[in-house]
PDB file of C-alpha atoms and ligand atoms in Angstrom:
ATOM      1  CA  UNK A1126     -72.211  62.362 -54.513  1.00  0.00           C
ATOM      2  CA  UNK A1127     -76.021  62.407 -53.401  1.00  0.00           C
ATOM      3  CA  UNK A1128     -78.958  62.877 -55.937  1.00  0.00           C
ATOM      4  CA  UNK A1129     -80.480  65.971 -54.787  1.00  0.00           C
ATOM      5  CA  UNK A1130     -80.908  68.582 -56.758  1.00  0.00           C
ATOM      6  CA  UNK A1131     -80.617  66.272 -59.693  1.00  0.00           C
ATOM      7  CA  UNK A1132     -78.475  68.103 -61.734  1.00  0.00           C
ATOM      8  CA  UNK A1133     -74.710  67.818 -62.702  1.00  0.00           C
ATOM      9  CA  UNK A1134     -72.564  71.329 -64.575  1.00  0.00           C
ATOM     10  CA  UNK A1135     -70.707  70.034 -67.356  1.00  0.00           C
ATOM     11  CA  UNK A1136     -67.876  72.684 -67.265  1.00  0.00           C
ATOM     12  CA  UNK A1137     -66.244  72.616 -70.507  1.00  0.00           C
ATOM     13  CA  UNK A1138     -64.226  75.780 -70.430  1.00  0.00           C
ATOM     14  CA  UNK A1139     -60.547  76.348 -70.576  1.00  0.00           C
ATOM     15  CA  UNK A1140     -60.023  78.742 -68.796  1.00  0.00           C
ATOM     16  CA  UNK A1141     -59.013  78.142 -64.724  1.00  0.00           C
ATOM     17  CA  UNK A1142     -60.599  81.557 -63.188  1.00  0.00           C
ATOM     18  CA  UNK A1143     -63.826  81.173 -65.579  1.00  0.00           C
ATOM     19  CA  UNK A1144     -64.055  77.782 -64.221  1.00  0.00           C
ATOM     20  CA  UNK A1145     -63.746  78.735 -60.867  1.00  0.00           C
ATOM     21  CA  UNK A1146     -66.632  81.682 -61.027  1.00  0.00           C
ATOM     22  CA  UNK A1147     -69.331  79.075 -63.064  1.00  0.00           C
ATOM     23  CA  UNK A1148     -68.661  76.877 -59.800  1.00  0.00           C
ATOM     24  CA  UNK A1149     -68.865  79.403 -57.185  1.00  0.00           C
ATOM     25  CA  UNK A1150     -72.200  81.031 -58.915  1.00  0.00           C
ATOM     26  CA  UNK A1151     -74.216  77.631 -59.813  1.00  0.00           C
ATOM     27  CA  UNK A1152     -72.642  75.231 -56.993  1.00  0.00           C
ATOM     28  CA  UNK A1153     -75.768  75.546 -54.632  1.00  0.00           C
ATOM     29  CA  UNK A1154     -77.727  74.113 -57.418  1.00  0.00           C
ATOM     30  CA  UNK A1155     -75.917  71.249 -58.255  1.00  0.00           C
ATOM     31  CA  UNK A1156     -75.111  67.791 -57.072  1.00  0.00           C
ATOM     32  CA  UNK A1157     -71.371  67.625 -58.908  1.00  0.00           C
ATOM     33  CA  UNK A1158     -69.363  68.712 -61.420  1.00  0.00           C
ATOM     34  CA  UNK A1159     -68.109  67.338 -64.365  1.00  0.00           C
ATOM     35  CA  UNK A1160     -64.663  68.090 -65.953  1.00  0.00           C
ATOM     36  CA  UNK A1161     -64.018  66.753 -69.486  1.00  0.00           C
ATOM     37  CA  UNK A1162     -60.822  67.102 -71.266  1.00  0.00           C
ATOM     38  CA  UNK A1163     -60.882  70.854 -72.621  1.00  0.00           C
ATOM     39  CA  UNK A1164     -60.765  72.124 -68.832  1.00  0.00           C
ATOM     40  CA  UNK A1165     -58.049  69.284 -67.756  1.00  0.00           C
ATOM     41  CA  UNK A1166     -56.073  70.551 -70.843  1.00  0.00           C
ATOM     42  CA  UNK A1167     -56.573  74.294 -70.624  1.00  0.00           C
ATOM     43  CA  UNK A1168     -56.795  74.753 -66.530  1.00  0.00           C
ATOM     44  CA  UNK A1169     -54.048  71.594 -65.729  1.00  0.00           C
ATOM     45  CA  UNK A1170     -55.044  68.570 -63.556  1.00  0.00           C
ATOM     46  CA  UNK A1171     -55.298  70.656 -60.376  1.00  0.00           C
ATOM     47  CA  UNK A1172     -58.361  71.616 -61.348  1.00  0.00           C
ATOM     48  CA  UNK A1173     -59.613  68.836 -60.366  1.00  0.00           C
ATOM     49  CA  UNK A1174     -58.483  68.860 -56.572  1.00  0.00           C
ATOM     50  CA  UNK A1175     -59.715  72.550 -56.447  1.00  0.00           C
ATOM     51  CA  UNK A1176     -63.018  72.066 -57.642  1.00  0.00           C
ATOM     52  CA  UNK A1177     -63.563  68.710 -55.667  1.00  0.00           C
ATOM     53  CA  UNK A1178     -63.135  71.127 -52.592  1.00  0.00           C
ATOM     54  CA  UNK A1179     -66.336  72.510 -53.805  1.00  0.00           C
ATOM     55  CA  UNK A1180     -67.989  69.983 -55.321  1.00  0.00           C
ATOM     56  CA  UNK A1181     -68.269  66.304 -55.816  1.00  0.00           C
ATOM     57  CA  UNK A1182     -66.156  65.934 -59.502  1.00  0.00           C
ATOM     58  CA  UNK A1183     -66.893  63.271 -62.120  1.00  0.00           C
ATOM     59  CA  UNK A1184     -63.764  62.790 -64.074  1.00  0.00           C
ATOM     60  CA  UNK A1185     -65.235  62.769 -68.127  1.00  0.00           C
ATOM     61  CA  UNK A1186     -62.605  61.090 -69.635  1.00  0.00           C
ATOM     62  CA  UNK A1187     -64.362  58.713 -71.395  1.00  0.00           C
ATOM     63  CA  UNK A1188     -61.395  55.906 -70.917  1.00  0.00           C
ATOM     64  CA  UNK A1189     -61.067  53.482 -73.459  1.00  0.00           C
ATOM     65  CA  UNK A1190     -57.758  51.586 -73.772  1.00  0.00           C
ATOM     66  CA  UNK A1191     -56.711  48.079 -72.387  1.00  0.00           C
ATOM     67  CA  UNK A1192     -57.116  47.196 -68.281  1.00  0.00           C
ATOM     68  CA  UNK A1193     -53.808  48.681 -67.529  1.00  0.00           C
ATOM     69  CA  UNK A1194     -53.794  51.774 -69.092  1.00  0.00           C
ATOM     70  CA  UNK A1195     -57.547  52.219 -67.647  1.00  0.00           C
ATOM     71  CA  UNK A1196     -56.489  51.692 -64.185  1.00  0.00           C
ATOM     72  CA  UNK A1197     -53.778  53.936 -64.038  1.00  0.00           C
ATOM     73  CA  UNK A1198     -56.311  56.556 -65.242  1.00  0.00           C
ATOM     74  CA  UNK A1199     -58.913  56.089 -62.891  1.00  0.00           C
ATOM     75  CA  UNK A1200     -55.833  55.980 -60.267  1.00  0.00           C
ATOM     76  CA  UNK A1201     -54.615  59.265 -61.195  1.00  0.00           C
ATOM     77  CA  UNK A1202     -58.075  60.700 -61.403  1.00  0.00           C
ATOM     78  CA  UNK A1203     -59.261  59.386 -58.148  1.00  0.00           C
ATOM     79  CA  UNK A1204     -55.922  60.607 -56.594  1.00  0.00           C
ATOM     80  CA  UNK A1205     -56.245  64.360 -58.083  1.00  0.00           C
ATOM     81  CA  UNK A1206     -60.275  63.902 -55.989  1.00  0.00           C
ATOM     82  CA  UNK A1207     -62.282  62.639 -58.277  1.00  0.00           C
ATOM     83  CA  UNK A1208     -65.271  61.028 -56.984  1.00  0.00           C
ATOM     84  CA  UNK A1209     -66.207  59.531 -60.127  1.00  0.00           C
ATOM     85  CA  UNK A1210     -64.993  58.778 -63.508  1.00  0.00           C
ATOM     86  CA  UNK A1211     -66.980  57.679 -66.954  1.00  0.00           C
ATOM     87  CA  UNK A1212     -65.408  55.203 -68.918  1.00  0.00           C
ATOM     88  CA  UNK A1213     -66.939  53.793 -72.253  1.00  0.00           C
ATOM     89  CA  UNK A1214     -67.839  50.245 -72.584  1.00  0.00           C
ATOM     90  CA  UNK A1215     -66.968  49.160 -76.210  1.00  0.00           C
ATOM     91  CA  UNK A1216     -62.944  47.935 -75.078  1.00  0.00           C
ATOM     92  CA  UNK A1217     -64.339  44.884 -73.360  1.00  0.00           C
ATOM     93  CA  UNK A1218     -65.483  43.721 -69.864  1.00  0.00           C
ATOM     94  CA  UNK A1219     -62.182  43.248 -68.870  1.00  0.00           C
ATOM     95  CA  UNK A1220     -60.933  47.257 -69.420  1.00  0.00           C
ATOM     96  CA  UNK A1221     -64.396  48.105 -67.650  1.00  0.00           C
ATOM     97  CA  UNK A1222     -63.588  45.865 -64.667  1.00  0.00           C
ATOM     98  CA  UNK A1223     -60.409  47.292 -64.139  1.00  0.00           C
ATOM     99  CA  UNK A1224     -61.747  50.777 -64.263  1.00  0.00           C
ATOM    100  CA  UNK A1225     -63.912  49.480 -61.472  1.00  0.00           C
ATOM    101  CA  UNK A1226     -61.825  47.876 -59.727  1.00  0.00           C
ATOM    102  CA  UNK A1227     -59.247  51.254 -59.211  1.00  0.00           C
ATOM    103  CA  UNK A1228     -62.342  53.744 -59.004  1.00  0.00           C
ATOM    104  CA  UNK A1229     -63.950  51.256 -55.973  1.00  0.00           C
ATOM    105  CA  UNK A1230     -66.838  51.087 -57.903  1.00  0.00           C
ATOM    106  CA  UNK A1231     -67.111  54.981 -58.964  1.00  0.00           C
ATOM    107  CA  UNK A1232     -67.828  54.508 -62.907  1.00  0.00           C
ATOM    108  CA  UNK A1233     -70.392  55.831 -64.836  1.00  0.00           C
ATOM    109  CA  UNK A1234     -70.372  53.847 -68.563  1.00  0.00           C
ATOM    110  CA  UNK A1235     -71.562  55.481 -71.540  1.00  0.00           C
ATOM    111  CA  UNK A1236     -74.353  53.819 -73.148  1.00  0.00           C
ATOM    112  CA  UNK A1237     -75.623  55.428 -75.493  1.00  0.00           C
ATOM    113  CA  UNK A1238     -74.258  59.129 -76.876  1.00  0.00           C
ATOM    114  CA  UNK A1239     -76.861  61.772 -76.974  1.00  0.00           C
ATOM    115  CA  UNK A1240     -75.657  63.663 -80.353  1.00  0.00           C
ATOM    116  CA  UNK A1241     -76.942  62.835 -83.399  1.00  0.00           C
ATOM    117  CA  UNK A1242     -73.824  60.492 -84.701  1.00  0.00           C
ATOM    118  CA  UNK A1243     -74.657  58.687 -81.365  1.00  0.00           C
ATOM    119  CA  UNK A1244     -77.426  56.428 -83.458  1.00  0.00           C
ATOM    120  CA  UNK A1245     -75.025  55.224 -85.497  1.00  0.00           C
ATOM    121  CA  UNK A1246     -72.876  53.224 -83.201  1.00  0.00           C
ATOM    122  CA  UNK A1247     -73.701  53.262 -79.701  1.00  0.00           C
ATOM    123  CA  UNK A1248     -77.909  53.286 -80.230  1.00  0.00           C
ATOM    124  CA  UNK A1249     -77.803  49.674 -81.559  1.00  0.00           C
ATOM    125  CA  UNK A1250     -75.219  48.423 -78.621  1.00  0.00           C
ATOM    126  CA  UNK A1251     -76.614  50.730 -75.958  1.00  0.00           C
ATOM    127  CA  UNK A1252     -78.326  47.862 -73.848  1.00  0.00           C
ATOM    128  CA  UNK A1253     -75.472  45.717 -74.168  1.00  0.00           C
ATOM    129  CA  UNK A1254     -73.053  48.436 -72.856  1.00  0.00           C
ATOM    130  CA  UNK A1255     -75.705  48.627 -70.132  1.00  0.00           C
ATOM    131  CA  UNK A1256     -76.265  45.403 -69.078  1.00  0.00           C
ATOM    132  CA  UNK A1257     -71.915  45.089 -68.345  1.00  0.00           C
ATOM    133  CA  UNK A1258     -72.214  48.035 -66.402  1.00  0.00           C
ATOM    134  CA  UNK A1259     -74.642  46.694 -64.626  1.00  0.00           C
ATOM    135  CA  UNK A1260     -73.221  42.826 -64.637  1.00  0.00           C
ATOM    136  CA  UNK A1261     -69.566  44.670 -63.643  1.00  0.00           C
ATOM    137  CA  UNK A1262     -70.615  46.265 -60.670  1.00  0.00           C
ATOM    138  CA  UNK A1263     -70.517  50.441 -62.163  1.00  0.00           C
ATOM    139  CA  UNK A1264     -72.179  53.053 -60.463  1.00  0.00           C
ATOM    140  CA  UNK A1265     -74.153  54.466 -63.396  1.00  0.00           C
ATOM    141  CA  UNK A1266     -74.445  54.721 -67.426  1.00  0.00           C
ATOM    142  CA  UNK A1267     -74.794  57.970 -69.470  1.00  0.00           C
ATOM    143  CA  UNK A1268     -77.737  58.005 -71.593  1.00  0.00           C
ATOM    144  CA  UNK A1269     -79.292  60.789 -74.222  1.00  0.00           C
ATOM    145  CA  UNK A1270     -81.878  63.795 -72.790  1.00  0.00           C
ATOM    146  CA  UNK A1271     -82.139  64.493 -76.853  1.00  0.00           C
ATOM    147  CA  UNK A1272     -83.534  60.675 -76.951  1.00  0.00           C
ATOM    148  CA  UNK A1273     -85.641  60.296 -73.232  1.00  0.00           C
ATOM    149  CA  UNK A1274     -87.718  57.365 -74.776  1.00  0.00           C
ATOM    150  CA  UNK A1275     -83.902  55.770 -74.916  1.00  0.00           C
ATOM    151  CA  UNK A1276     -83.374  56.635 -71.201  1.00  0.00           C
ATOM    152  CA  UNK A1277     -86.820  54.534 -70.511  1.00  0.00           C
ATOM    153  CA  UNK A1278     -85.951  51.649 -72.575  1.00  0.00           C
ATOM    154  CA  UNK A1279     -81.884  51.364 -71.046  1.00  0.00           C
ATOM    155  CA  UNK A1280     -83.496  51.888 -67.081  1.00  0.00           C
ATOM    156  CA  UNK A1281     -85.175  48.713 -67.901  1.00  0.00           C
ATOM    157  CA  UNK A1282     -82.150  46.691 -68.185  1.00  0.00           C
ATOM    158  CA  UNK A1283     -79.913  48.569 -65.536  1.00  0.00           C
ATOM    159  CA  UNK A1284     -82.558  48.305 -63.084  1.00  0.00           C
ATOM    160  CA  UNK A1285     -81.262  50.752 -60.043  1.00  0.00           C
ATOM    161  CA  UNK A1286     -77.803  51.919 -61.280  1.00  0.00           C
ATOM    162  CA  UNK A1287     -77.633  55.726 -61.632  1.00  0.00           C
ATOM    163  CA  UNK A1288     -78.711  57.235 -65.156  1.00  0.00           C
ATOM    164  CA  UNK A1289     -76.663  60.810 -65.649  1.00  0.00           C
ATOM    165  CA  UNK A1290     -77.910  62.344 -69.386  1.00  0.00           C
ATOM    166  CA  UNK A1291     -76.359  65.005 -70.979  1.00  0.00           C
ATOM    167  CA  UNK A1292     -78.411  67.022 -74.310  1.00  0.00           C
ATOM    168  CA  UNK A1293     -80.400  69.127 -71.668  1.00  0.00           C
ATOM    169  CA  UNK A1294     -80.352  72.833 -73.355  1.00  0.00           C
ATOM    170  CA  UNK A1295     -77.549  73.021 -76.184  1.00  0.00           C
ATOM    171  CA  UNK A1296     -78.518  69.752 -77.715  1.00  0.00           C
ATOM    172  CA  UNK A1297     -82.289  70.388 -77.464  1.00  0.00           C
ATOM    173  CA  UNK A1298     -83.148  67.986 -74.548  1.00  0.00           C
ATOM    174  CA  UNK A1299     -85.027  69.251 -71.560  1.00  0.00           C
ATOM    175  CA  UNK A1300     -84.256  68.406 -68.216  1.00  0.00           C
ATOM    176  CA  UNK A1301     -87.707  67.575 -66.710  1.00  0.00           C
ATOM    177  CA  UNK A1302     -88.115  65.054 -69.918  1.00  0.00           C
ATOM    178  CA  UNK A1303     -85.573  63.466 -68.883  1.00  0.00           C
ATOM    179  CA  UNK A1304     -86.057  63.197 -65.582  1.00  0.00           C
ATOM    180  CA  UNK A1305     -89.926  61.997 -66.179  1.00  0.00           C
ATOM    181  CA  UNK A1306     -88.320  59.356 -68.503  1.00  0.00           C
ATOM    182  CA  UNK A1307     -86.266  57.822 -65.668  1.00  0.00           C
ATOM    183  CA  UNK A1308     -82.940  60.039 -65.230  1.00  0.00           C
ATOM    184  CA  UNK A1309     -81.320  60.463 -61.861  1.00  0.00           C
ATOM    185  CA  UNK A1310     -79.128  63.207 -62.781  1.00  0.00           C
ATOM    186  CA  UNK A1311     -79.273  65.699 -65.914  1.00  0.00           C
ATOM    187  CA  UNK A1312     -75.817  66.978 -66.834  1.00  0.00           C
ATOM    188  CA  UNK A1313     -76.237  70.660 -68.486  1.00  0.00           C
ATOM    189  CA  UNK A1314     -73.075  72.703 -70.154  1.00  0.00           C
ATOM    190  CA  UNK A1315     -73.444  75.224 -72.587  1.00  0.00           C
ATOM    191  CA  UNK A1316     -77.027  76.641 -71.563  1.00  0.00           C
ATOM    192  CA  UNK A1317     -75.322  77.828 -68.167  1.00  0.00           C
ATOM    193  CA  UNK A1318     -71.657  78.128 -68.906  1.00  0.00           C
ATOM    194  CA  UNK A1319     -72.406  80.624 -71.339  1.00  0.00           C
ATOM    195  CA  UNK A1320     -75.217  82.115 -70.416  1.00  0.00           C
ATOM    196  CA  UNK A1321     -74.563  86.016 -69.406  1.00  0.00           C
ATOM    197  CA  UNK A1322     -75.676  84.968 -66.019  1.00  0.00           C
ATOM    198  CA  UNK A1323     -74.369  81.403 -65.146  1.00  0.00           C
ATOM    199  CA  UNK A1324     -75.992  81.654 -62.157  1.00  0.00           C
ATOM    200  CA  UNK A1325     -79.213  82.600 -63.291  1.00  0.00           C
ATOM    201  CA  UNK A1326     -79.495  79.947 -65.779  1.00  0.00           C
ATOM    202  CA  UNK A1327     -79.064  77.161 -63.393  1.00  0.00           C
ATOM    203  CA  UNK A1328     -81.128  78.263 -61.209  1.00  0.00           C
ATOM    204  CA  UNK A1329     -84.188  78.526 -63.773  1.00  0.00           C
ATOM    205  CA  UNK A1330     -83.520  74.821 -64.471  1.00  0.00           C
ATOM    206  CA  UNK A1331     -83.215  73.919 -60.964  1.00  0.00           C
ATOM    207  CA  UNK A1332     -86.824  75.592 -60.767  1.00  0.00           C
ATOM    208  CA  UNK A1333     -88.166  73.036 -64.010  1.00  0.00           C
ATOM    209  CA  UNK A1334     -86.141  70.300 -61.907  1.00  0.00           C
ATOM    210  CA  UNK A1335     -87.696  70.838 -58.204  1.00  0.00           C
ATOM    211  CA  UNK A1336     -91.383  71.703 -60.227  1.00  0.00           C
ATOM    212  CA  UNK A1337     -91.313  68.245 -62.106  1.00  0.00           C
ATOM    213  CA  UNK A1338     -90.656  66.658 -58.699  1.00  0.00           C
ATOM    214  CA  UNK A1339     -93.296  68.232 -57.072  1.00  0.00           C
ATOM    215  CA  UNK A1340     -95.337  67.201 -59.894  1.00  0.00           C
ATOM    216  CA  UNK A1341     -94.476  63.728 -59.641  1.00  0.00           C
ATOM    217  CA  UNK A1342     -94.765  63.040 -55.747  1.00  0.00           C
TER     218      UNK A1342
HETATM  219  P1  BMP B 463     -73.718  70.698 -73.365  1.00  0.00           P
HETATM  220  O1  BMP B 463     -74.829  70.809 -72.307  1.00  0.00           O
HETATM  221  O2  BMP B 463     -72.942  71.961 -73.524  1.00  0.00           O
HETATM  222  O3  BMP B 463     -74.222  70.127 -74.646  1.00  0.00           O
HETATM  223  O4  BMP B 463     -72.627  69.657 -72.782  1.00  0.00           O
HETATM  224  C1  BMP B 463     -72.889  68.305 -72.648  1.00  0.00           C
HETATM  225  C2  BMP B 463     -71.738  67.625 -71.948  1.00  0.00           C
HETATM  226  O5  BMP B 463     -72.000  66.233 -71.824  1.00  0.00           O
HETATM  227  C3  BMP B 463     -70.382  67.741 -72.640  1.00  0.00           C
HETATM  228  O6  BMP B 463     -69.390  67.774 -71.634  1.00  0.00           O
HETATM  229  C4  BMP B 463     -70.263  66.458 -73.417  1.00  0.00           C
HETATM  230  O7  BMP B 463     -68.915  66.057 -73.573  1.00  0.00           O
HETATM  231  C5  BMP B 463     -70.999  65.475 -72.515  1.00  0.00           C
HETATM  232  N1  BMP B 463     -71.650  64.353 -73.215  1.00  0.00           N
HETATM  233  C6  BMP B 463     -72.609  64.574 -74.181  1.00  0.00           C
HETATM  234  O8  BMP B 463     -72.953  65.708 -74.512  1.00  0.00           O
HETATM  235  N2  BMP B 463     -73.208  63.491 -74.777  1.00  0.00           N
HETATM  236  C7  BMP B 463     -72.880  62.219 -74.471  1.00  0.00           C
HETATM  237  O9  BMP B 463     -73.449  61.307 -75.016  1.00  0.00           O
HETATM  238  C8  BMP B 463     -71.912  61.989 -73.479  1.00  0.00           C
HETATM  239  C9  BMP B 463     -71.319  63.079 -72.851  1.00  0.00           C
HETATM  240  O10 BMP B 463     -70.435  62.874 -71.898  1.00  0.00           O
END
């Protein structure tokens, strides 16, 4: 997965052949793809191998269970051509290290949730769910568009890991905020999937992306 175009489709339909037209008409705008559970369930894990022909996949799954049960998941995900998978924090360094250990690294670990029930719990542990990604080795965290001053404060303690933030469009986040506040990647959903023209609508935010980067050269 390179950072590029800085943005990631979160593609939380059911349906296979939807799926498979959001990918073919946003793809060039993208830098991957993430798959949660409502596509897995609807579309079947093969959905996974045929859109990582495409595009680089991150595996939303969210795992949180004890080491073994994590690593077979990030097995299984990682066999099906997943190039990454996000895994929460709160089971314990040692269920995070063996996600990292079977995904080679390839985790992304939620910090801190970006709807509004997300203060409740993961706000006030956000920087320590941070600092073990960062102590264990992951590839990234996930941290909230809807809170950017959040994304500033958690890139202090990760230092260089990847930030991915979801709450750009639906949720009332903007992807240039979040970018300006120290994002690598913004992860968008509704505000394409279901706009009449998927297309369309990611490439109007890959226009706010490449204009805040111009901006900020
Ligand atoms: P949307 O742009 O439609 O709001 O979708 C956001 C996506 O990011 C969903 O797939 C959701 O599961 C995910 N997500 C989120 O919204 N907030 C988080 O804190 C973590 C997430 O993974």
């Amino acid at each position: 997965m390179k950072r590029q175009h800085r943005m990631i489709l979160a593609l939380d339909v059911t349906d296979r052949n939807e799926a498979l037209a959001v990918v073919r008409d946003t793809t060039r705008y993208l830098d991957a793809v993430k798959i949660n559970w409502p596509l897995v369930l609807g579309a079947g894990p093969g959905i996974i191998t045929e859109i990582s022909k495409t595009a680089p996949v991150i595996c939303d799954f969210k795992i949180a269970d004890i080491p073994n049960t994590n690593r077979l998941i990030v097995e299984e995900a990682m066999r099906l051509g997943a190039n990454a998978v996000i895994a929460h924090g709160f089971p314990g360094v040692d269920s995070l290290r063996a996600c990292i250990d079977a995904g080679g690294g390839r985790i992304f670990v939620v910090a801190e949730m970006s709807h509004p029930g997300g203060e409740e719990l993961t706000a006030p542990n956000a920087e320590r769910m941070a600092q073990m990604a960062k102590d264990c080795g992951a590839l990234g965290i996930v941290a909230p568009a809807t809170r950017p001053e959040r994304i500033s404060r958690l890139r202090t303690v990760i230092g260089d890991l990847w930030i991915i933030s979801p709450g750009v469009g639906a949720q009332g986040g903007n992807a240039s905020d979040a970018l300006r506040a120290g994002a690598d990647f913004v992860i968008v959903g509704r505000a394409i999937y279901r706009a009449e023209d998927p297309g369309e609508a990611a490439r109007k935010i890959a226009v706010e992306i490449s204009d805040y980067l111009d901006e900020s050269k």
